[in-house]
PDB file of C-alpha atoms in Angstrom:
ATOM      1  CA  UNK L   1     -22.184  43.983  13.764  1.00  0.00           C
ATOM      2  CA  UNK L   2     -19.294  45.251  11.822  1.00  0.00           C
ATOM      3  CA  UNK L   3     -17.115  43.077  14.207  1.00  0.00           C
ATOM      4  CA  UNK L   4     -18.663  39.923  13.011  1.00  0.00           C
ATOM      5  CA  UNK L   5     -18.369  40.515   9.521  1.00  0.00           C
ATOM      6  CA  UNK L   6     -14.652  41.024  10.061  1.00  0.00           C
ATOM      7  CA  UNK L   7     -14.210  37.863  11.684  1.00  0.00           C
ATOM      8  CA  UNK L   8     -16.241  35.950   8.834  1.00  0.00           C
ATOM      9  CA  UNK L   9     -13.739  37.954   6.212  1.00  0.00           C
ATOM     10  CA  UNK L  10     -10.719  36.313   8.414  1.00  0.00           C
ATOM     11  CA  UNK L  11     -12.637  33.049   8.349  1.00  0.00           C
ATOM     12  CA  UNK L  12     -13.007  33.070   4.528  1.00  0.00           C
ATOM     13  CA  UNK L  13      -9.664  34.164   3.887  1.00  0.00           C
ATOM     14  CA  UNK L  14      -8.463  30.866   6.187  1.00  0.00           C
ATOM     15  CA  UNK L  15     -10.442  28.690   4.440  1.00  0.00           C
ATOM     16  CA  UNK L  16      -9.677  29.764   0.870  1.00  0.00           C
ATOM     17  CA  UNK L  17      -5.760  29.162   2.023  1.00  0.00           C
ATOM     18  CA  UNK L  18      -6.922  25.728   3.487  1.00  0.00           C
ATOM     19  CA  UNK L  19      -8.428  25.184  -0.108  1.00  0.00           C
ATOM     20  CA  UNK L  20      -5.265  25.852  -1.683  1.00  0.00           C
ATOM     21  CA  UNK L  21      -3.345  23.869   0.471  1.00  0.00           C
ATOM     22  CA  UNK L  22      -5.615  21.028   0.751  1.00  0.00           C
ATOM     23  CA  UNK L  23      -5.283  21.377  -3.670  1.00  0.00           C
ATOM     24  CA  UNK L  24      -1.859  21.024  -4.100  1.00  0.00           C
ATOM     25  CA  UNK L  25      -1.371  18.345  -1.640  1.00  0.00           C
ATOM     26  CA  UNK L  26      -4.172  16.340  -3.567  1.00  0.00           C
ATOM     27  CA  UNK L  27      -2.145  17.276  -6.692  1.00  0.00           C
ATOM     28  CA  UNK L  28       1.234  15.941  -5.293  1.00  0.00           C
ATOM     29  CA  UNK L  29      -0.263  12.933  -4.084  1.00  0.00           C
ATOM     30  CA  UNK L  30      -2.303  12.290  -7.353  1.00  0.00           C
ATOM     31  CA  UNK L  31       1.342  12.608  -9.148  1.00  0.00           C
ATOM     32  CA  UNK L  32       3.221   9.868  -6.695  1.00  0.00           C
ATOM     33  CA  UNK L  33       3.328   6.702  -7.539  1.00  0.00           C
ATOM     34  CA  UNK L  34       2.850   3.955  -5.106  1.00  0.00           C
ATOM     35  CA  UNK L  35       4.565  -0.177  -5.038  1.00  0.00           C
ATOM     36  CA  UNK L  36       2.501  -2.587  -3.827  1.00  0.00           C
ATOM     37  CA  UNK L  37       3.426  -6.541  -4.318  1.00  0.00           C
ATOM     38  CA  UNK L  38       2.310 -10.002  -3.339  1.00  0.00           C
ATOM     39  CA  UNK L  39       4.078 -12.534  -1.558  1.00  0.00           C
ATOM     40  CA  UNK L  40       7.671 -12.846  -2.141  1.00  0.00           C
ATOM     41  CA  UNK L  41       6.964  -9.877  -4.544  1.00  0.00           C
ATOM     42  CA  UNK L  42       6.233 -12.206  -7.232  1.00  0.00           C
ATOM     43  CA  UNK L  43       3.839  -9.704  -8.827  1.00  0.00           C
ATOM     44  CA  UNK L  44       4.168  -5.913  -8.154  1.00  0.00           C
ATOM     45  CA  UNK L  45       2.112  -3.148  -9.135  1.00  0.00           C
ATOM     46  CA  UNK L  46       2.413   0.045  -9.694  1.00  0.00           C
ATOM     47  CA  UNK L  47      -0.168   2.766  -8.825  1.00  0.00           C
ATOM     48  CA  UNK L  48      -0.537   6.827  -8.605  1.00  0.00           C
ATOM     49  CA  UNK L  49      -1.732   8.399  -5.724  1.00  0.00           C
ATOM     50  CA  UNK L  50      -5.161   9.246  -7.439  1.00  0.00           C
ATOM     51  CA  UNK L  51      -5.663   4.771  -8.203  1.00  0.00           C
ATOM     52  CA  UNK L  52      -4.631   5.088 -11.431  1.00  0.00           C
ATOM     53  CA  UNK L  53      -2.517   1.451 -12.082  1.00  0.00           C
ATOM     54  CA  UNK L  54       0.804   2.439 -14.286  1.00  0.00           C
ATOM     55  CA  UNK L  55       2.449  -1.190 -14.248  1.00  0.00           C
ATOM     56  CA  UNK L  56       2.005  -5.036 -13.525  1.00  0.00           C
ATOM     57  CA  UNK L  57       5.332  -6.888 -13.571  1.00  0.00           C
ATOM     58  CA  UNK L  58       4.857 -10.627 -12.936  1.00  0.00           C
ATOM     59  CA  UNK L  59       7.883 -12.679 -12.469  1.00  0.00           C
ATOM     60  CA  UNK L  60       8.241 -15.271 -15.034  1.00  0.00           C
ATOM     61  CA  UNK L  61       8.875 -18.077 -12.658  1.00  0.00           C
ATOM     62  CA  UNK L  62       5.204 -18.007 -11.242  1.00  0.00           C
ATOM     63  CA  UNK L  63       3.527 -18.259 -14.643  1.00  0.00           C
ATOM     64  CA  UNK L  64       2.234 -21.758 -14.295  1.00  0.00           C
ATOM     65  CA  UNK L  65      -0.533 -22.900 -17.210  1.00  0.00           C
ATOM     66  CA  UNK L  66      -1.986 -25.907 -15.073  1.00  0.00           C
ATOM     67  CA  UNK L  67      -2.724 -23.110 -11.841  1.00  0.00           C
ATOM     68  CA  UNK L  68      -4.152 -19.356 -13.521  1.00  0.00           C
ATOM     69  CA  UNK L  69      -5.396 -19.023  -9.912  1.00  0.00           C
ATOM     70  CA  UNK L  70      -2.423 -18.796  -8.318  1.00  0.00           C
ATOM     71  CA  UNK L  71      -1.294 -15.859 -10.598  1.00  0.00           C
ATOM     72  CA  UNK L  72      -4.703 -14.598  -9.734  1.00  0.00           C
ATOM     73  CA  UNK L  73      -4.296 -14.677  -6.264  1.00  0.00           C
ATOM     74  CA  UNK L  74      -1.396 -12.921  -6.377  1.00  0.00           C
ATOM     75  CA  UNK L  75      -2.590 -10.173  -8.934  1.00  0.00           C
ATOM     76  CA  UNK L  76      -5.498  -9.468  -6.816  1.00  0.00           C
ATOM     77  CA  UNK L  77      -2.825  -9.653  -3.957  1.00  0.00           C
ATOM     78  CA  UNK L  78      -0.209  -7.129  -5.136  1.00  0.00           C
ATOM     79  CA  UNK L  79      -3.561  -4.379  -6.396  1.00  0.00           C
ATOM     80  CA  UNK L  80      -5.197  -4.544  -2.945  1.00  0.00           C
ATOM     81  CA  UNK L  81      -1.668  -3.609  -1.356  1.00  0.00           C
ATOM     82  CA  UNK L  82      -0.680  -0.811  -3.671  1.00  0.00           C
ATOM     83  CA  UNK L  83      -4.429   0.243  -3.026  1.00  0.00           C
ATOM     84  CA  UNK L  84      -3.984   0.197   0.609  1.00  0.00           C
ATOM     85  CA  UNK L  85      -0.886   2.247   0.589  1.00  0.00           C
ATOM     86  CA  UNK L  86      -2.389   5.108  -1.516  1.00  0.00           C
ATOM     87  CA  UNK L  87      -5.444   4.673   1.154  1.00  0.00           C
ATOM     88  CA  UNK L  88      -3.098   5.200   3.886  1.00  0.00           C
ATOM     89  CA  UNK L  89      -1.330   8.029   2.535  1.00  0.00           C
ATOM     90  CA  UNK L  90      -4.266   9.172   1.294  1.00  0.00           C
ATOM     91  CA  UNK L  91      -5.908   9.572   5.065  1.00  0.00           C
ATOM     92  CA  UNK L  92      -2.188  11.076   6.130  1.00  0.00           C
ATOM     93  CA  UNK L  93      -1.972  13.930   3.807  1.00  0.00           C
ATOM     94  CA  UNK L  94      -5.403  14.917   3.427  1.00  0.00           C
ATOM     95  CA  UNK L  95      -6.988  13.811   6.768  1.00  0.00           C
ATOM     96  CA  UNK L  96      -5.567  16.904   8.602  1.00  0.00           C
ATOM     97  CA  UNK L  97      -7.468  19.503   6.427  1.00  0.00           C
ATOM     98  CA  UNK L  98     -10.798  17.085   6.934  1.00  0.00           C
ATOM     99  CA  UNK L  99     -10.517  16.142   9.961  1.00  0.00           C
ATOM    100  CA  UNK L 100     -13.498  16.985  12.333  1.00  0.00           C
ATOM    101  CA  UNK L 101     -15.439  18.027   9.188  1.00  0.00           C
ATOM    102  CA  UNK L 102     -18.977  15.856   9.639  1.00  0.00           C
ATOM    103  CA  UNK L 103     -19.305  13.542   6.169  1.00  0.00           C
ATOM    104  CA  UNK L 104     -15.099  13.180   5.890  1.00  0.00           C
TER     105      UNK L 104
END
């Protein structure tokens, strides 16, 4: 009996350093900021690692007042990249301390 319990106490103890680990990586990728853009990079955004956006820049040249949808497209172009990049690094960095874990 005593056996078991020793194992669960390693078991804990591996889990509580997963914990931590799995923390600060969330915390370093929640502090780096991620570039996404739209076609020829006429509008780029900037986002943090926990979706947070921190800067549009639109070039000037684009702005056209007879076509907002084009600027649209591209806005909505440049925020679903940057989104998919923090997805994707997302999955990298934490998907190794979730992985096999049912509901992950």
């Amino acid at each position: 009996m005593m056996r078991g319990m020793g194992n669960m106490q390693g078991m804990m103890k591996q889990v509580q350093k997963m914990q931590k680990e799995m923390s600060k990586a969330q915390e370093t990728l929640n502090a780096t900021e991620f570039t996404g853009e739209s076609t020829n990079g006429y509008v780029k955004v900037t986002a943090t690692g926990d979706r947070k956006v921190k800067d549009i820049v639109i070039d000037p040249a684009i702005i056209d007042a007879e076509d907002p949808e084009m600027l649209q497209d591209l806005v909505l172009m440049a925020v679903n990249d940057v989104l998919g990049r923090v997805e994707k690094e997302s999955e990298a960095t934490l998907g190794k301390y979730t992985k096999g874990i049912p509901g992950f």
